[in-house]
CSV table of C-alpha atoms and ligand atoms in Angstrom, one decimal:
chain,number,residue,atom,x,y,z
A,1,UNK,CA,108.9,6.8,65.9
A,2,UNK,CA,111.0,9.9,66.0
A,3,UNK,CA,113.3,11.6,67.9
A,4,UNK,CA,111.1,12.7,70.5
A,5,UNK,CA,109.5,8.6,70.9
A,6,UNK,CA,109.2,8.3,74.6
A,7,UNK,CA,110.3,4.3,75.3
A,8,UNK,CA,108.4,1.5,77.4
A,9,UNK,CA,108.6,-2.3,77.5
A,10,UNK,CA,108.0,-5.8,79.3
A,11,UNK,CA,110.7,-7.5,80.8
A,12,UNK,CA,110.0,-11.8,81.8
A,13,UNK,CA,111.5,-15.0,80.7
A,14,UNK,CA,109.3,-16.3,78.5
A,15,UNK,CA,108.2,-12.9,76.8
A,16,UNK,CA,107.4,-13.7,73.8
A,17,UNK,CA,104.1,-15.3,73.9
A,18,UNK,CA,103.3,-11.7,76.0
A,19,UNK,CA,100.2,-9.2,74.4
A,20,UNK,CA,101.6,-6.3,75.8
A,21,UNK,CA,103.5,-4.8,73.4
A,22,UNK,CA,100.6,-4.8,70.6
A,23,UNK,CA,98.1,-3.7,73.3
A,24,UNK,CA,100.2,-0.5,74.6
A,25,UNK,CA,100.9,0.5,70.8
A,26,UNK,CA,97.7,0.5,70.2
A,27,UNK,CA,96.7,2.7,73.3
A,28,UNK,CA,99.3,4.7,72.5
A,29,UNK,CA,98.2,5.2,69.1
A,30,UNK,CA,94.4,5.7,69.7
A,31,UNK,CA,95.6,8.9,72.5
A,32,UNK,CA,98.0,9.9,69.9
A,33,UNK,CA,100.5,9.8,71.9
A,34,UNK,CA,104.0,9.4,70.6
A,35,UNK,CA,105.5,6.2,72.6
A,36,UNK,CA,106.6,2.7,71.7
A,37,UNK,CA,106.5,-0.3,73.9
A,38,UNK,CA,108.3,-2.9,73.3
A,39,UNK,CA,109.5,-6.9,74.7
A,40,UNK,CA,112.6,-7.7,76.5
A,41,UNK,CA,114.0,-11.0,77.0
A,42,UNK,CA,115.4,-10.8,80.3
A,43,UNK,CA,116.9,-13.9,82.4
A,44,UNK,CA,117.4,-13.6,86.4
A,45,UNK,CA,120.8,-13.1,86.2
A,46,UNK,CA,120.7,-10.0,83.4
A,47,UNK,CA,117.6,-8.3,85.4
A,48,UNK,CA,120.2,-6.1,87.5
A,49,UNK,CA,121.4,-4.5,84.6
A,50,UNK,CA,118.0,-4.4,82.6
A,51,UNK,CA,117.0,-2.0,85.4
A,52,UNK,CA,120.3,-0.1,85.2
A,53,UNK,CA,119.4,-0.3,81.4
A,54,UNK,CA,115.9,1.9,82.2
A,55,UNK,CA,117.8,4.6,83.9
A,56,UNK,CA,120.5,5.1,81.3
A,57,UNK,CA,118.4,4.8,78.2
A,58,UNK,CA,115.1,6.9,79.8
A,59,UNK,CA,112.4,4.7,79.4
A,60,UNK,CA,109.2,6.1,81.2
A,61,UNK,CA,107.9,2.6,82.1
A,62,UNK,CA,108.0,-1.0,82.5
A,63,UNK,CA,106.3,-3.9,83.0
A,64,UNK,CA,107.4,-7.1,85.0
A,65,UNK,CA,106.4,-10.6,84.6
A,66,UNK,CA,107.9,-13.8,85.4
A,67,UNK,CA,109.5,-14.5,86.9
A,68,UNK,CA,111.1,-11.0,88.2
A,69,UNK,CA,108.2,-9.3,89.9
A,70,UNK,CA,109.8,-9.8,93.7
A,71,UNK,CA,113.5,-9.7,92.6
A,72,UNK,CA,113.3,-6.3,91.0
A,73,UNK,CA,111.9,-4.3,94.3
A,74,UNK,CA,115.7,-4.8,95.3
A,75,UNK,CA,116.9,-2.2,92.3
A,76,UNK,CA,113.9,0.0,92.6
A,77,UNK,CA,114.3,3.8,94.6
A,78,UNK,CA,110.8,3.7,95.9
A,79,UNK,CA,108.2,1.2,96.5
A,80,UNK,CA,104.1,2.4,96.3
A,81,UNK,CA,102.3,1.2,99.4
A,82,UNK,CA,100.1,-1.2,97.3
A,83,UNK,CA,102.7,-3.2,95.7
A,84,UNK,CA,104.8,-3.7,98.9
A,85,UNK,CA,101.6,-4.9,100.7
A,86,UNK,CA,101.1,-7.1,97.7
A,87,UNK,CA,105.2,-7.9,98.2
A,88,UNK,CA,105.3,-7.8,94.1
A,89,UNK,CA,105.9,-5.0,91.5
A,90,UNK,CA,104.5,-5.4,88.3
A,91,UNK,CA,104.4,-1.8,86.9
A,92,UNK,CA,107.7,1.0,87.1
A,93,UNK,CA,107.4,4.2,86.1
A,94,UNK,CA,110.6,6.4,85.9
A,95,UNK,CA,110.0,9.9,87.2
A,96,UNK,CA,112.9,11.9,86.3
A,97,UNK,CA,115.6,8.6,87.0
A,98,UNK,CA,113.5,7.7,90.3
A,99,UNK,CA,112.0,4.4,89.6
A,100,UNK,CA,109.2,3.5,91.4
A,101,UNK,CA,107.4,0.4,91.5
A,102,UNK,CA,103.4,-0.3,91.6
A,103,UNK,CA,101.4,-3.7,91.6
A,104,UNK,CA,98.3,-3.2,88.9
A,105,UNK,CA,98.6,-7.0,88.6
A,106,UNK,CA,95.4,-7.2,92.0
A,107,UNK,CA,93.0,-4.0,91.3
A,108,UNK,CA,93.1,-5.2,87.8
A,109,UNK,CA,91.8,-8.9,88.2
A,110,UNK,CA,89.6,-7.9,91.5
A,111,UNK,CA,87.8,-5.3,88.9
A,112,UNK,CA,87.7,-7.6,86.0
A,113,UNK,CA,86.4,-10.7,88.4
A,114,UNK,CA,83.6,-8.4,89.8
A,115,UNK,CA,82.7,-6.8,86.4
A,116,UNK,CA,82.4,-10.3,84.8
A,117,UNK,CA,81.7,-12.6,87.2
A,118,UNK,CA,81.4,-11.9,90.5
A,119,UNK,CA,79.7,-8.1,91.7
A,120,UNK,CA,79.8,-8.4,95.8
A,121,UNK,CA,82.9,-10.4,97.1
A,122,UNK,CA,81.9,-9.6,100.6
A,123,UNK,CA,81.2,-12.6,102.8
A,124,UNK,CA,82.4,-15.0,100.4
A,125,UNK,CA,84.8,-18.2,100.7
A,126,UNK,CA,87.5,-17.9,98.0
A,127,UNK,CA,90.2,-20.3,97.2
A,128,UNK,CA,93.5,-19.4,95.8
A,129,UNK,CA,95.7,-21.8,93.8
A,130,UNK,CA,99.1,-20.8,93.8
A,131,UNK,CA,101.7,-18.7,95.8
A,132,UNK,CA,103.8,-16.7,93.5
A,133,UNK,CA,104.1,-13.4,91.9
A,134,UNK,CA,100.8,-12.8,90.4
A,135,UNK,CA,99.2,-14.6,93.7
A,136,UNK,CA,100.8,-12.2,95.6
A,137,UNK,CA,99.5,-9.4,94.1
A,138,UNK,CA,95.4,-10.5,94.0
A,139,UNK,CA,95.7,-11.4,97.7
A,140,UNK,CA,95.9,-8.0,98.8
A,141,UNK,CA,93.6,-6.5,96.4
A,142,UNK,CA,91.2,-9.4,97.0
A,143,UNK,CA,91.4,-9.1,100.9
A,144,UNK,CA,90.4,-5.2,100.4
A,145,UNK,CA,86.3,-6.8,99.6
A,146,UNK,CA,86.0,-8.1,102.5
A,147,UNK,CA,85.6,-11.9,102.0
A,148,UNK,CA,84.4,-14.2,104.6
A,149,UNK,CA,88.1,-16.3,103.6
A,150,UNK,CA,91.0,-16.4,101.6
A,151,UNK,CA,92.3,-19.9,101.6
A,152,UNK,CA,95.4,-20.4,100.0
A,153,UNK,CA,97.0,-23.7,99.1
A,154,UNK,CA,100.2,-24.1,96.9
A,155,UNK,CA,102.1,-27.5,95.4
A,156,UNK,CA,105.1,-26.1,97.4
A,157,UNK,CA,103.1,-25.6,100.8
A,158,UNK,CA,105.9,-23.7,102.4
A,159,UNK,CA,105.6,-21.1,100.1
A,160,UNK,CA,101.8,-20.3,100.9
A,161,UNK,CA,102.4,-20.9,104.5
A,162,UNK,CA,105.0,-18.3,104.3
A,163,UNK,CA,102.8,-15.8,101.7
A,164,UNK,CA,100.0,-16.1,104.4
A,165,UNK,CA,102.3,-15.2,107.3
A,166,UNK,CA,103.4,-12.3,104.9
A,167,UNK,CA,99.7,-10.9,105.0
A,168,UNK,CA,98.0,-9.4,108.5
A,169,UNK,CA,95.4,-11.9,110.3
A,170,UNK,CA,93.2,-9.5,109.5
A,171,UNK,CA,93.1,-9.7,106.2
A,172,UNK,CA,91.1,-13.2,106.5
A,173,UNK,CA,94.1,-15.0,104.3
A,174,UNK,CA,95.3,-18.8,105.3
A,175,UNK,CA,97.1,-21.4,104.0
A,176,UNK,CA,95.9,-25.0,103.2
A,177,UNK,CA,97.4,-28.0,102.5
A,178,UNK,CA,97.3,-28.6,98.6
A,179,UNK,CA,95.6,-32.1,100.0
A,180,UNK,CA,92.8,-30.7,101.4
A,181,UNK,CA,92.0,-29.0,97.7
A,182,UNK,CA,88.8,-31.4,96.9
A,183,UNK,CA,87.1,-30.8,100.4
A,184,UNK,CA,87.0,-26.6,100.6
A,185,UNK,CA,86.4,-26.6,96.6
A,186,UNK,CA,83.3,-28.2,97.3
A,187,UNK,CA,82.0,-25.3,99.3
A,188,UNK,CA,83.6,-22.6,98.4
A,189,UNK,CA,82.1,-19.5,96.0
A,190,UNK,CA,85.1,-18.9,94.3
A,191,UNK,CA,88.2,-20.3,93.5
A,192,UNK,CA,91.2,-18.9,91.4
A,193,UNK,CA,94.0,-20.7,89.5
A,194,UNK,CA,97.1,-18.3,89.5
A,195,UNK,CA,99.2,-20.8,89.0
A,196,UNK,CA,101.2,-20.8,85.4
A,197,UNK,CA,98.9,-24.5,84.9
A,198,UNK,CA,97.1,-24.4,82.1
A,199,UNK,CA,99.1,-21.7,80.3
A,200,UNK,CA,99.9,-22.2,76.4
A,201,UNK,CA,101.7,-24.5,75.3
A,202,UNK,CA,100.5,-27.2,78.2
A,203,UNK,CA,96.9,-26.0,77.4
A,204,UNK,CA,96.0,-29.5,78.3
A,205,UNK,CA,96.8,-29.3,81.7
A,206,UNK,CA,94.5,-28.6,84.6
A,207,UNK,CA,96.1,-27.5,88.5
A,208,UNK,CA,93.0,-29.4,90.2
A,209,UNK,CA,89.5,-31.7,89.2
A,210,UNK,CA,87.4,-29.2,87.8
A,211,UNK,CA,84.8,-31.8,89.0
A,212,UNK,CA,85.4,-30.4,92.5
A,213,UNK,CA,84.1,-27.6,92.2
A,214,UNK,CA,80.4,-26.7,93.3
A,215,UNK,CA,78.1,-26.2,90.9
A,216,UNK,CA,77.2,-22.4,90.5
A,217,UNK,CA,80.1,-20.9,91.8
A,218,UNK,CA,82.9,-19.4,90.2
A,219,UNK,CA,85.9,-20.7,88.8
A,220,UNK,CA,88.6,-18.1,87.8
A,221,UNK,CA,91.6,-18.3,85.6
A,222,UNK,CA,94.4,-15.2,85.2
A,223,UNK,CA,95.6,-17.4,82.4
A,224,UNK,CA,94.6,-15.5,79.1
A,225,UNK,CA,97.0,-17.6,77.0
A,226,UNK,CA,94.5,-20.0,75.8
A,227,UNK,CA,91.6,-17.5,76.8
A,228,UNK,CA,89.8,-20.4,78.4
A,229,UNK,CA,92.0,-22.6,79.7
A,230,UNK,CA,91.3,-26.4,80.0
A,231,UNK,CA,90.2,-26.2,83.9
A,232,UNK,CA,87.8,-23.0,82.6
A,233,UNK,CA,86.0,-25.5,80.0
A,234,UNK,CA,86.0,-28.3,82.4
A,235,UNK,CA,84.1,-26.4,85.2
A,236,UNK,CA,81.6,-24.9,83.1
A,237,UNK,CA,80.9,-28.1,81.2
A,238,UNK,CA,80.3,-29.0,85.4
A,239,UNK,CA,77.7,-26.1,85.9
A,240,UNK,CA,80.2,-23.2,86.8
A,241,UNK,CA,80.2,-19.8,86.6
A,242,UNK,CA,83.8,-18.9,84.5
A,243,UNK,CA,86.0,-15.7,84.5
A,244,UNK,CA,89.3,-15.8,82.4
A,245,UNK,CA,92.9,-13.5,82.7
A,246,UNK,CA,91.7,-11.4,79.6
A,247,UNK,CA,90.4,-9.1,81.5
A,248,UNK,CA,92.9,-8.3,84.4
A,249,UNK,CA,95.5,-8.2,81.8
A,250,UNK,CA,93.5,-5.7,79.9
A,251,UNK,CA,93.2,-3.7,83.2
A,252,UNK,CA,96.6,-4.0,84.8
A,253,UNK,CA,97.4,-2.8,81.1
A,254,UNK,CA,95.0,-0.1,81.8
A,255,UNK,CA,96.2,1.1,85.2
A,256,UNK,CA,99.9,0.9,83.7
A,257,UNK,CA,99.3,3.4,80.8
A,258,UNK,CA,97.2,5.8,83.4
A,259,UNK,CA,100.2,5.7,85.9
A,260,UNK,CA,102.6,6.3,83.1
A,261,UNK,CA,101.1,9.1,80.8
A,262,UNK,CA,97.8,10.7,83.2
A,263,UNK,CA,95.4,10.2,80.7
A,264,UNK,CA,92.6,7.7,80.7
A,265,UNK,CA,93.5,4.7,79.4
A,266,UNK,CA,91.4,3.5,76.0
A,267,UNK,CA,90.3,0.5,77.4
A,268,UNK,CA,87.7,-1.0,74.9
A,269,UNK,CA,90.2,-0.2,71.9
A,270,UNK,CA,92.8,-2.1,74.3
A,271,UNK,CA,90.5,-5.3,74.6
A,272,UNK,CA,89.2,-5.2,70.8
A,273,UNK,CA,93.1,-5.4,69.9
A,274,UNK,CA,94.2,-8.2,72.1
A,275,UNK,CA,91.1,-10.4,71.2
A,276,UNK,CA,91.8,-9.6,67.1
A,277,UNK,CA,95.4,-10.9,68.4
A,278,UNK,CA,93.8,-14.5,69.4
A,279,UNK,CA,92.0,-14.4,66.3
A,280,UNK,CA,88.6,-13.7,67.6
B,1,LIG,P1,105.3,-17.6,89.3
B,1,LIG,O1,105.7,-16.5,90.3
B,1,LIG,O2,106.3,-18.3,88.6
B,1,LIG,O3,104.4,-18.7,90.1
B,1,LIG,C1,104.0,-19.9,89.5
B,1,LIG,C2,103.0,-20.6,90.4
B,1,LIG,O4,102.5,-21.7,89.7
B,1,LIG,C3,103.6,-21.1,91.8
B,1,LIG,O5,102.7,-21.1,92.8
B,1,LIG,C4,104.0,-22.6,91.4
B,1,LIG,O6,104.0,-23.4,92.5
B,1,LIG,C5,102.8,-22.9,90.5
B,1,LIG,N1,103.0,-24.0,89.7
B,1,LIG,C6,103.8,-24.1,88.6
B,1,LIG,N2,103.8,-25.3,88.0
B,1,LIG,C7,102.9,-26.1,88.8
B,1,LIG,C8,102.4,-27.4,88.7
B,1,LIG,N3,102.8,-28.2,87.8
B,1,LIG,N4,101.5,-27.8,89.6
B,1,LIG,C9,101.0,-26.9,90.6
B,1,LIG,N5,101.5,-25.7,90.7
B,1,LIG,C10,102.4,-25.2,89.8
B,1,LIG,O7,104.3,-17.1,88.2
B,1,LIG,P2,103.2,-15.9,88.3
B,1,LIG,O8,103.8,-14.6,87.9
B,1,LIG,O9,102.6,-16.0,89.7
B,1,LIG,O10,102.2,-16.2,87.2
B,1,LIG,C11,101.3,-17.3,87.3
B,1,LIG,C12,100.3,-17.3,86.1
B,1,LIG,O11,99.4,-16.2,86.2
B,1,LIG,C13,100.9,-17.4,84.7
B,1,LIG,O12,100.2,-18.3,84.0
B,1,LIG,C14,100.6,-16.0,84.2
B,1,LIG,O13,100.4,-16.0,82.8
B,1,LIG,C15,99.3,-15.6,84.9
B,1,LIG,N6,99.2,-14.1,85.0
B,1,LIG,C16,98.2,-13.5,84.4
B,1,LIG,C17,98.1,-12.2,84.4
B,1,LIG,C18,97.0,-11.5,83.7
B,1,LIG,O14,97.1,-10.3,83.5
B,1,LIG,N7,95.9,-12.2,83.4
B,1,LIG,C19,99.0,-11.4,85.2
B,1,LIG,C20,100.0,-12.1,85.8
B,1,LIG,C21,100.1,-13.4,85.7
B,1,LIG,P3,105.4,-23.8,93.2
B,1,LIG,O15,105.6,-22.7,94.2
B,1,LIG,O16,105.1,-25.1,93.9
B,1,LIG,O17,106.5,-23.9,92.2
């Protein structure tokens, strides 16, 4: 670092189990470009003048996680079409003092789930657990392939009645009563935990019977904190098809870094140093 170090970060609270910050270095370092990234503690009530703080210090960009990603649109100049369909912001990039805000969070796991999983999401039946920020932001991305259903179903069902009615009746998205979980899981081709279930230290914990599931179809984590998550182990030990949050991390990392500096980002050098993190 020098004088001329150009500053990034994460902002959440927790942080600092987050990858981030040894992931962006590293990018940063294999493009040889001279930027430092770095973790933020942030609680709800400080995120008004952690924002104020990216203005008057210059960062070029930052990340959001939870549990910020709606709350911060509200101190953000501009809004890309994406995120505000998605109704979450994970990625700001200062242009000159105008922030704007981006969701990398949805083409990032739709990418990752059809690299690694799942090629042709088009006709398909797909469940999603959970209703908050990262839900948010694969609804809209995954409603963009075309599936046959989105079926949403949250432990606070308000909340995924409400994200439903947020999204166009075109987009094929509705919400179903956590109860009726075991029934559509035992047709459907995919289903997705975004719920923070699972998630290290509670790496015991599972958000539904993995049993449910059908055999052969896919069951998808963004968790990547264990890498595969108890409900991940459980359904393949059941005959499933399994996709963990390693790589939409990797990617909404990806898409972050492009937005921010113009340059490809190096995304195998980005994944190799992430996985040498876990120890693997
Ligand atoms: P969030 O906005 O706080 O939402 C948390 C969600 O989890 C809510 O739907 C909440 O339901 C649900 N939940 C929490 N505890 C639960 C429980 N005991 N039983 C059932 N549901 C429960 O968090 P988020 O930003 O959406 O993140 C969620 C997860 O996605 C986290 O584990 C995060 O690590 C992961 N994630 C991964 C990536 C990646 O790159 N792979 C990116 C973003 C997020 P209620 O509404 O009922 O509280």
């Amino acid at each position: 670092m020098d004088s001329h170090t150009v500053l990034y970060g994460v902002i959440g609270d927790p942080i600092r189990h987050s990858k981030s910050p040894i992931m962006l270095n590293r990018a940063f370092r294999e493009k040889g470009i001279n930027g430092a990234y770095a973790a933020f503690h942030v609680s709800p009530d400080e995120l008004k003048q952690a924002i104020a703080g990216v203005r008057g210090l210059g960062f070029r960009g930052l990340n959001v996680t939870i549990p910020h990603k709606i709350e911060v649109m509200a101190f953000l100049d501009e809004v890309h079409e994406g995120a505000r369909a998605a109704g979450a912001v994970n990625t700001i990039v200062n242009n000159d003092g105008r922030l704007i805000g981006y969701n990398t969070d949805g083409i990032g796991y739709v990418r990752s789930l059809k690299e690694e999983a799942e090629p042709d999401l088009k006709d398909k039946t797909i469940v999603v657990l959970g209703a908050g920020g990262a839900s948010r932001g694969i609804l809209w991305a995954l409603a963009q392939e075309k599936p046959k259903a989105i079926l949403l179903a949250n432990r606070t069902e308000e909340k995924a009645n409400e994200l439903a009615a947020f999204f166009s009746q075109e987009s094929g998205i509705s919400a179903i009563p956590w109860s009726s979980l075991q029934d559509v899981c035992s047709y459907a081709d995919v289903v997705i935990n975004t719920t923070s279930v699972g998630m290290s230290p509670n790496i015991d914990a599972v958000p539904l019977d993995p049993s449910w599931l059908k055999p052969g179809s896919v069951a998808s984590d963004l968790i990547y904190n264990p890498l595969k998550t108890a409900f991940l182990q459980q359904a393949e030990r059941n005959g499933c098809r399994i996709h963990g949050g390693l790589g939409m991390f990797i990617y909404q990392g990806a898409y972050a870094f492009e937005y921010w500096t113009g340059e490809p980002a190096p995304v195998e050098v980005m994944r190799a140093t992430v996985l040498e993190s876990f120890g693997k």
